[in-house]
Amino acid sequence: MDMRKKRTNLCFFTLIVAAFSVLLVHGCSFSEYDLVEDSSGMVLEEANSTRALSEQNCRNDLVISISESEEYLDYLMSLHMFFDKFDSYYSSLNDKEKIQLEENLNNDDYIEDIIDESCIRNELEQMINAQNQLKNTAYFHLNKLERSMLISLDCTYIYKTVLLKTRGEGDDARKCAEIRDKAIQAASDLAIEEKEACDDAYESGTTAHAYCYFKAAKKFSKAKEEAKEEYESCIGK
């Protein structure tokens, strides 16, 4: 619970910074009005800018309130548990098995077998159930960009990439690690985009929705593995 509270506080701070940055950009734009000769036009321009700032402020407050909700925190936890458990399974496969998995992503019976073999069905169902609980919040009133921003601001994946670094590594190794960490973060962002695409394309809780999540998890694990392989190749030069 302490770790969850720390993560919540850290992510909440990140959201505050992000919201402040947006407000700062809007605030700076006040001095950049398109001036018009008619003074009434200037008043109208200022009123429109003030209204836009107020609306943006409300949207930021909405995002922050959702990020603090129990429903959202439960959803995040279930999301990470699902991706992490599938990643552990994917890492255990040999090259031949990974190729076979890649070739059968459109085979529903094969995916069903893999879901059972990898023991991720429980995590998959928990994630979908947790997402359904988000209906008790304003989560689904967010636009696609706001939903992606909300999840990408979560610190878990970023924190994990930092843990991969080795203490005392030289400049070359650090550069390689930076490349790897950026690639893993890109893989995390890709997984978020894929998850959002699944939510937009399929009704929650359907078989097609679950299979779509499975494919998103596979893409994340594959991209993460490729990033690690690139790192090993980089430090081996």
PDB file of C-alpha atoms in Angstrom:
ATOM      1  CA  MET A   1       0.000   0.000   0.000  1.00  0.00           C
ATOM      2  CA  ASP A   2       2.925   2.356   0.814  1.00  0.00           C
ATOM      3  CA  MET A   3       4.476   1.714  -2.593  1.00  0.00           C
ATOM      4  CA  ARG A   4       1.125   2.356  -4.262  1.00  0.00           C
ATOM      5  CA  LYS A   5       0.739   5.591  -2.280  1.00  0.00           C
ATOM      6  CA  LYS A   6       4.238   6.720  -3.262  1.00  0.00           C
ATOM      7  CA  ARG A   7       3.535   5.942  -6.900  1.00  0.00           C
ATOM      8  CA  THR A   8       0.255   7.820  -6.710  1.00  0.00           C
ATOM      9  CA  ASN A   9       1.934  10.861  -5.144  1.00  0.00           C
ATOM     10  CA  LEU A  10       4.733  10.824  -7.706  1.00  0.00           C
ATOM     11  CA  CYS A  11       2.361  10.498 -10.625  1.00  0.00           C
ATOM     12  CA  PHE A  12       0.074  13.150  -9.134  1.00  0.00           C
ATOM     13  CA  PHE A  13       3.054  15.505  -8.955  1.00  0.00           C
ATOM     14  CA  THR A  14       3.841  14.736 -12.592  1.00  0.00           C
ATOM     15  CA  LEU A  15       0.275  15.549 -13.581  1.00  0.00           C
ATOM     16  CA  ILE A  16       0.465  18.842 -11.670  1.00  0.00           C
ATOM     17  CA  VAL A  17       3.646  19.777 -13.543  1.00  0.00           C
ATOM     18  CA  ALA A  18       2.057  18.840 -16.859  1.00  0.00           C
ATOM     19  CA  ALA A  19      -1.051  20.861 -16.080  1.00  0.00           C
ATOM     20  CA  PHE A  20       1.037  23.843 -14.977  1.00  0.00           C
ATOM     21  CA  SER A  21       3.026  23.653 -18.224  1.00  0.00           C
ATOM     22  CA  VAL A  22      -0.172  23.788 -20.254  1.00  0.00           C
ATOM     23  CA  LEU A  23      -1.413  26.760 -18.251  1.00  0.00           C
ATOM     24  CA  LEU A  24       1.943  28.493 -18.636  1.00  0.00           C
ATOM     25  CA  VAL A  25       1.820  28.102 -22.397  1.00  0.00           C
ATOM     26  CA  HIS A  26      -1.701  29.526 -22.486  1.00  0.00           C
ATOM     27  CA  GLY A  27      -0.707  32.295 -20.103  1.00  0.00           C
ATOM     28  CA  CYS A  28       2.240  33.317 -22.254  1.00  0.00           C
ATOM     29  CA  SER A  29      -0.021  33.417 -25.268  1.00  0.00           C
ATOM     30  CA  PHE A  30      -1.983  36.295 -23.704  1.00  0.00           C
ATOM     31  CA  SER A  31       0.762  38.685 -24.783  1.00  0.00           C
ATOM     32  CA  GLU A  32       0.570  37.396 -28.320  1.00  0.00           C
ATOM     33  CA  TYR A  33      -2.969  38.417 -29.288  1.00  0.00           C
ATOM     34  CA  ASP A  34      -3.636  39.286 -32.880  1.00  0.00           C
ATOM     35  CA  LEU A  35      -4.224  42.981 -32.283  1.00  0.00           C
ATOM     36  CA  VAL A  36      -7.027  44.605 -34.208  1.00  0.00           C
ATOM     37  CA  GLU A  37      -7.732  48.282 -34.700  1.00  0.00           C
ATOM     38  CA  ASP A  38     -11.216  48.048 -33.197  1.00  0.00           C
ATOM     39  CA  SER A  39     -10.939  48.135 -29.407  1.00  0.00           C
ATOM     40  CA  SER A  40     -14.083  46.022 -29.103  1.00  0.00           C
ATOM     41  CA  GLY A  41     -12.336  43.428 -31.241  1.00  0.00           C
ATOM     42  CA  MET A  42      -9.433  43.365 -28.785  1.00  0.00           C
ATOM     43  CA  VAL A  43     -11.871  42.772 -25.921  1.00  0.00           C
ATOM     44  CA  LEU A  44     -13.476  39.929 -27.859  1.00  0.00           C
ATOM     45  CA  GLU A  45     -10.056  38.409 -28.556  1.00  0.00           C
ATOM     46  CA  GLU A  46      -9.149  38.575 -24.872  1.00  0.00           C
ATOM     47  CA  ALA A  47     -12.498  37.084 -23.867  1.00  0.00           C
ATOM     48  CA  ASN A  48     -12.026  34.156 -26.245  1.00  0.00           C
ATOM     49  CA  SER A  49      -8.522  33.527 -24.920  1.00  0.00           C
ATOM     50  CA  THR A  50      -9.719  33.717 -21.316  1.00  0.00           C
ATOM     51  CA  ARG A  51     -12.541  31.298 -22.069  1.00  0.00           C
ATOM     52  CA  ALA A  52     -10.118  28.889 -23.750  1.00  0.00           C
ATOM     53  CA  LEU A  53      -7.817  29.066 -20.733  1.00  0.00           C
ATOM     54  CA  SER A  54     -10.712  28.404 -18.362  1.00  0.00           C
ATOM     55  CA  GLU A  55     -11.848  25.408 -20.399  1.00  0.00           C
ATOM     56  CA  GLN A  56      -8.311  24.000 -20.486  1.00  0.00           C
ATOM     57  CA  ASN A  57      -8.033  24.492 -16.731  1.00  0.00           C
ATOM     58  CA  CYS A  58     -11.237  22.500 -16.229  1.00  0.00           C
ATOM     59  CA  ARG A  59      -9.954  19.712 -18.476  1.00  0.00           C
ATOM     60  CA  ASN A  60      -6.701  19.550 -16.493  1.00  0.00           C
ATOM     61  CA  ASP A  61      -8.657  19.377 -13.230  1.00  0.00           C
ATOM     62  CA  LEU A  62     -10.724  16.548 -14.692  1.00  0.00           C
ATOM     63  CA  VAL A  63      -7.629  14.558 -15.683  1.00  0.00           C
ATOM     64  CA  ILE A  64      -6.088  15.036 -12.235  1.00  0.00           C
ATOM     65  CA  SER A  65      -9.283  14.015 -10.420  1.00  0.00           C
ATOM     66  CA  ILE A  66      -9.491  10.814 -12.454  1.00  0.00           C
ATOM     67  CA  SER A  67      -5.825  10.021 -11.797  1.00  0.00           C
ATOM     68  CA  GLU A  68      -6.551  10.068  -8.047  1.00  0.00           C
ATOM     69  CA  SER A  69      -9.631   7.849  -8.172  1.00  0.00           C
ATOM     70  CA  GLU A  70      -9.564   4.323  -6.747  1.00  0.00           C
ATOM     71  CA  GLU A  71     -11.112   2.999  -9.948  1.00  0.00           C
ATOM     72  CA  TYR A  72      -8.318   4.412 -12.076  1.00  0.00           C
ATOM     73  CA  LEU A  73      -5.545   3.231  -9.759  1.00  0.00           C
ATOM     74  CA  ASP A  74      -7.047  -0.271  -9.750  1.00  0.00           C
ATOM     75  CA  TYR A  75      -7.218  -0.143 -13.535  1.00  0.00           C
ATOM     76  CA  LEU A  76      -3.569   0.903 -13.813  1.00  0.00           C
ATOM     77  CA  MET A  77      -2.502  -1.881 -11.482  1.00  0.00           C
ATOM     78  CA  SER A  78      -4.429  -4.497 -13.460  1.00  0.00           C
ATOM     79  CA  LEU A  79      -3.052  -3.112 -16.722  1.00  0.00           C
ATOM     80  CA  HIS A  80       0.535  -3.445 -15.560  1.00  0.00           C
ATOM     81  CA  MET A  81      -0.055  -6.888 -14.054  1.00  0.00           C
ATOM     82  CA  PHE A  82      -1.386  -8.124 -17.391  1.00  0.00           C
ATOM     83  CA  PHE A  83       1.441  -6.692 -19.490  1.00  0.00           C
ATOM     84  CA  ASP A  84       4.087  -7.802 -16.996  1.00  0.00           C
ATOM     85  CA  LYS A  85       2.805 -11.365 -16.766  1.00  0.00           C
ATOM     86  CA  PHE A  86       2.578 -11.712 -20.534  1.00  0.00           C
ATOM     87  CA  ASP A  87       6.076 -10.250 -20.843  1.00  0.00           C
ATOM     88  CA  SER A  88       7.423 -12.920 -18.477  1.00  0.00           C
ATOM     89  CA  TYR A  89       5.778 -15.598 -20.598  1.00  0.00           C
ATOM     90  CA  TYR A  90       7.081 -14.117 -23.850  1.00  0.00           C
ATOM     91  CA  SER A  91      10.618 -13.956 -22.447  1.00  0.00           C
ATOM     92  CA  SER A  92      10.459 -17.675 -21.653  1.00  0.00           C
ATOM     93  CA  LEU A  93       9.805 -18.632 -25.289  1.00  0.00           C
ATOM     94  CA  ASN A  94      12.573 -19.709 -27.631  1.00  0.00           C
ATOM     95  CA  ASP A  95      12.998 -18.140 -31.067  1.00  0.00           C
ATOM     96  CA  LYS A  96      10.986 -20.848 -32.820  1.00  0.00           C
ATOM     97  CA  GLU A  97       8.077 -20.444 -30.400  1.00  0.00           C
ATOM     98  CA  LYS A  98       8.108 -16.667 -30.829  1.00  0.00           C
ATOM     99  CA  ILE A  99       7.954 -17.033 -34.601  1.00  0.00           C
ATOM    100  CA  GLN A 100       5.084 -19.481 -34.245  1.00  0.00           C
ATOM    101  CA  LEU A 101       3.254 -17.016 -32.015  1.00  0.00           C
ATOM    102  CA  GLU A 102       3.796 -14.240 -34.541  1.00  0.00           C
ATOM    103  CA  GLU A 103       2.428 -16.378 -37.354  1.00  0.00           C
ATOM    104  CA  ASN A 104      -0.745 -17.316 -35.453  1.00  0.00           C
ATOM    105  CA  LEU A 105      -1.923 -13.970 -34.112  1.00  0.00           C
ATOM    106  CA  ASN A 106      -5.027 -14.164 -36.305  1.00  0.00           C
ATOM    107  CA  ASN A 107      -5.814 -17.713 -35.207  1.00  0.00           C
ATOM    108  CA  ASP A 108      -8.384 -17.389 -32.421  1.00  0.00           C
ATOM    109  CA  ASP A 109      -8.045 -21.005 -31.288  1.00  0.00           C
ATOM    110  CA  TYR A 110      -4.274 -20.612 -31.042  1.00  0.00           C
ATOM    111  CA  ILE A 111      -4.612 -17.410 -29.000  1.00  0.00           C
ATOM    112  CA  GLU A 112      -7.027 -19.167 -26.645  1.00  0.00           C
ATOM    113  CA  ASP A 113      -4.467 -21.918 -26.104  1.00  0.00           C
ATOM    114  CA  ILE A 114      -1.703 -19.381 -25.435  1.00  0.00           C
ATOM    115  CA  ILE A 115      -3.884 -17.463 -22.976  1.00  0.00           C
ATOM    116  CA  ASP A 116      -4.334 -20.683 -21.013  1.00  0.00           C
ATOM    117  CA  GLU A 117      -0.710 -21.770 -21.406  1.00  0.00           C
ATOM    118  CA  SER A 118       0.619 -18.411 -20.213  1.00  0.00           C
ATOM    119  CA  CYS A 119      -1.889 -18.311 -17.319  1.00  0.00           C
ATOM    120  CA  ILE A 120      -2.852 -14.720 -18.118  1.00  0.00           C
ATOM    121  CA  ARG A 121      -6.603 -15.237 -18.389  1.00  0.00           C
ATOM    122  CA  ASN A 122      -7.181 -14.083 -14.825  1.00  0.00           C
ATOM    123  CA  GLU A 123      -5.104 -10.915 -15.349  1.00  0.00           C
ATOM    124  CA  LEU A 124      -6.868 -10.272 -18.643  1.00  0.00           C
ATOM    125  CA  GLU A 125     -10.304 -10.556 -17.053  1.00  0.00           C
ATOM    126  CA  GLN A 126      -9.267  -8.405 -14.095  1.00  0.00           C
ATOM    127  CA  MET A 127      -8.053  -5.690 -16.456  1.00  0.00           C
ATOM    128  CA  ILE A 128     -11.301  -5.689 -18.429  1.00  0.00           C
ATOM    129  CA  ASN A 129     -13.374  -5.663 -15.216  1.00  0.00           C
ATOM    130  CA  ALA A 130     -11.293  -2.793 -13.854  1.00  0.00           C
ATOM    131  CA  GLN A 131     -11.830  -0.885 -17.070  1.00  0.00           C
ATOM    132  CA  ASN A 132     -15.580  -1.361 -16.757  1.00  0.00           C
ATOM    133  CA  GLN A 133     -15.392   0.167 -13.272  1.00  0.00           C
ATOM    134  CA  LEU A 134     -14.010   3.320 -14.877  1.00  0.00           C
ATOM    135  CA  LYS A 135     -17.573   4.002 -15.994  1.00  0.00           C
ATOM    136  CA  ASN A 136     -18.087   5.236 -12.428  1.00  0.00           C
ATOM    137  CA  THR A 137     -15.629   8.057 -13.177  1.00  0.00           C
ATOM    138  CA  ALA A 138     -15.405  10.671 -15.933  1.00  0.00           C
ATOM    139  CA  TYR A 139     -12.690   8.642 -17.681  1.00  0.00           C
ATOM    140  CA  PHE A 140     -14.761   8.004 -20.792  1.00  0.00           C
ATOM    141  CA  HIS A 141     -15.531  11.721 -21.054  1.00  0.00           C
ATOM    142  CA  LEU A 142     -11.848  12.334 -21.798  1.00  0.00           C
ATOM    143  CA  ASN A 143     -10.805  12.584 -25.402  1.00  0.00           C
ATOM    144  CA  LYS A 144      -8.315  10.130 -26.857  1.00  0.00           C
ATOM    145  CA  LEU A 145      -5.349  12.455 -26.350  1.00  0.00           C
ATOM    146  CA  GLU A 146      -6.240  13.054 -22.701  1.00  0.00           C
ATOM    147  CA  ARG A 147      -6.653   9.324 -22.021  1.00  0.00           C
ATOM    148  CA  SER A 148      -3.282   8.574 -23.603  1.00  0.00           C
ATOM    149  CA  MET A 149      -1.644  11.386 -21.637  1.00  0.00           C
ATOM    150  CA  LEU A 150      -3.192  10.135 -18.412  1.00  0.00           C
ATOM    151  CA  ILE A 151      -1.796   6.629 -18.808  1.00  0.00           C
ATOM    152  CA  SER A 152       1.564   7.699 -20.235  1.00  0.00           C
ATOM    153  CA  LEU A 153       2.116   9.928 -17.188  1.00  0.00           C
ATOM    154  CA  ASP A 154       1.998   6.855 -14.982  1.00  0.00           C
ATOM    155  CA  CYS A 155       5.485   6.244 -13.647  1.00  0.00           C
ATOM    156  CA  THR A 156       5.655   2.459 -13.578  1.00  0.00           C
ATOM    157  CA  TYR A 157       7.197   1.728 -16.959  1.00  0.00           C
ATOM    158  CA  ILE A 158       9.540   4.720 -16.769  1.00  0.00           C
ATOM    159  CA  TYR A 159      10.659   3.546 -13.331  1.00  0.00           C
ATOM    160  CA  LYS A 160      11.372   0.062 -14.646  1.00  0.00           C
ATOM    161  CA  THR A 161      13.569   1.344 -17.467  1.00  0.00           C
ATOM    162  CA  VAL A 162      15.687   3.213 -14.919  1.00  0.00           C
ATOM    163  CA  LEU A 163      16.133   0.004 -12.909  1.00  0.00           C
ATOM    164  CA  LEU A 164      17.696  -1.642 -15.941  1.00  0.00           C
ATOM    165  CA  LYS A 165      20.734   0.627 -15.747  1.00  0.00           C
ATOM    166  CA  THR A 166      23.965  -0.676 -14.239  1.00  0.00           C
ATOM    167  CA  ARG A 167      25.773   1.348 -11.603  1.00  0.00           C
ATOM    168  CA  GLY A 168      29.254   2.514 -12.506  1.00  0.00           C
ATOM    169  CA  GLU A 169      28.915   1.907 -16.234  1.00  0.00           C
ATOM    170  CA  GLY A 170      31.188   3.900 -18.573  1.00  0.00           C
ATOM    171  CA  ASP A 171      30.210   6.666 -20.963  1.00  0.00           C
ATOM    172  CA  ASP A 172      29.731   4.307 -23.908  1.00  0.00           C
ATOM    173  CA  ALA A 173      27.613   1.926 -21.845  1.00  0.00           C
ATOM    174  CA  ARG A 174      25.557   4.833 -20.508  1.00  0.00           C
ATOM    175  CA  LYS A 175      24.880   6.025 -24.046  1.00  0.00           C
ATOM    176  CA  CYS A 176      23.827   2.519 -24.995  1.00  0.00           C
ATOM    177  CA  ALA A 177      21.598   2.377 -21.916  1.00  0.00           C
ATOM    178  CA  GLU A 178      19.980   5.688 -22.834  1.00  0.00           C
ATOM    179  CA  ILE A 179      19.193   4.360 -26.314  1.00  0.00           C
ATOM    180  CA  ARG A 180      17.752   1.185 -24.794  1.00  0.00           C
ATOM    181  CA  ASP A 181      15.667   3.056 -22.222  1.00  0.00           C
ATOM    182  CA  LYS A 182      14.203   5.350 -24.867  1.00  0.00           C
ATOM    183  CA  ALA A 183      13.345   2.323 -26.988  1.00  0.00           C
ATOM    184  CA  ILE A 184      11.649   0.591 -24.044  1.00  0.00           C
ATOM    185  CA  GLN A 185       9.699   3.742 -23.246  1.00  0.00           C
ATOM    186  CA  ALA A 186       8.689   3.908 -26.910  1.00  0.00           C
ATOM    187  CA  ALA A 187       7.519   0.295 -26.593  1.00  0.00           C
ATOM    188  CA  SER A 188       5.451   1.297 -23.563  1.00  0.00           C
ATOM    189  CA  ASP A 189       3.936   4.198 -25.496  1.00  0.00           C
ATOM    190  CA  LEU A 190       3.173   1.808 -28.357  1.00  0.00           C
ATOM    191  CA  ALA A 191       1.385  -0.537 -25.968  1.00  0.00           C
ATOM    192  CA  ILE A 192      -0.708   2.374 -24.696  1.00  0.00           C
ATOM    193  CA  GLU A 193      -1.640   3.375 -28.249  1.00  0.00           C
ATOM    194  CA  GLU A 194      -2.556  -0.208 -29.101  1.00  0.00           C
ATOM    195  CA  LYS A 195      -4.669  -0.512 -25.950  1.00  0.00           C
ATOM    196  CA  GLU A 196      -6.515   2.698 -26.790  1.00  0.00           C
ATOM    197  CA  ALA A 197      -7.117   1.397 -30.318  1.00  0.00           C
ATOM    198  CA  CYS A 198      -8.589  -1.794 -28.835  1.00  0.00           C
ATOM    199  CA  ASP A 199     -10.921   0.224 -26.610  1.00  0.00           C
ATOM    200  CA  ASP A 200     -12.109   2.293 -29.566  1.00  0.00           C
ATOM    201  CA  ALA A 201     -12.589  -0.688 -31.879  1.00  0.00           C
ATOM    202  CA  TYR A 202     -14.300  -3.267 -29.660  1.00  0.00           C
ATOM    203  CA  GLU A 203     -16.935  -3.457 -26.971  1.00  0.00           C
ATOM    204  CA  SER A 204     -15.406  -3.995 -23.538  1.00  0.00           C
ATOM    205  CA  GLY A 205     -15.422  -7.596 -22.343  1.00  0.00           C
ATOM    206  CA  THR A 206     -15.924  -9.188 -25.741  1.00  0.00           C
ATOM    207  CA  THR A 207     -13.646 -11.923 -27.048  1.00  0.00           C
ATOM    208  CA  ALA A 208     -12.402  -9.631 -29.807  1.00  0.00           C
ATOM    209  CA  HIS A 209     -11.530  -6.998 -27.193  1.00  0.00           C
ATOM    210  CA  ALA A 210      -9.556  -9.528 -25.142  1.00  0.00           C
ATOM    211  CA  TYR A 211      -7.688 -10.819 -28.207  1.00  0.00           C
ATOM    212  CA  CYS A 212      -6.831  -7.258 -29.174  1.00  0.00           C
ATOM    213  CA  TYR A 213      -5.274  -6.699 -25.734  1.00  0.00           C
ATOM    214  CA  PHE A 214      -3.323  -9.933 -26.178  1.00  0.00           C
ATOM    215  CA  LYS A 215      -1.851  -8.659 -29.455  1.00  0.00           C
ATOM    216  CA  ALA A 216      -0.995  -5.315 -27.860  1.00  0.00           C
ATOM    217  CA  ALA A 217       0.882  -7.121 -25.070  1.00  0.00           C
ATOM    218  CA  LYS A 218       2.780  -9.165 -27.641  1.00  0.00           C
ATOM    219  CA  LYS A 219       3.860  -6.017 -29.498  1.00  0.00           C
ATOM    220  CA  PHE A 220       5.100  -4.485 -26.253  1.00  0.00           C
ATOM    221  CA  SER A 221       7.096  -7.568 -25.283  1.00  0.00           C
ATOM    222  CA  LYS A 222       8.626  -7.901 -28.743  1.00  0.00           C
ATOM    223  CA  ALA A 223       9.619  -4.224 -28.907  1.00  0.00           C
ATOM    224  CA  LYS A 224      11.047  -4.403 -25.385  1.00  0.00           C
ATOM    225  CA  GLU A 225      13.093  -7.474 -26.291  1.00  0.00           C
ATOM    226  CA  GLU A 226      14.429  -5.801 -29.435  1.00  0.00           C
ATOM    227  CA  ALA A 227      15.497  -2.798 -27.347  1.00  0.00           C
ATOM    228  CA  LYS A 228      17.465  -5.051 -24.997  1.00  0.00           C
ATOM    229  CA  GLU A 229      19.083  -6.871 -27.918  1.00  0.00           C
ATOM    230  CA  GLU A 230      20.101  -3.542 -29.427  1.00  0.00           C
ATOM    231  CA  TYR A 231      21.652  -2.585 -26.089  1.00  0.00           C
ATOM    232  CA  GLU A 232      23.651  -5.815 -25.913  1.00  0.00           C
ATOM    233  CA  SER A 233      24.866  -5.225 -29.460  1.00  0.00           C
ATOM    234  CA  CYS A 234      25.769  -1.637 -28.622  1.00  0.00           C
ATOM    235  CA  ILE A 235      27.901  -2.419 -25.572  1.00  0.00           C
ATOM    236  CA  GLY A 236      29.508  -5.329 -27.418  1.00  0.00           C
ATOM    237  CA  LYS A 237      31.067  -3.060 -30.059  1.00  0.00           C
TER     238      LYS A 237
END
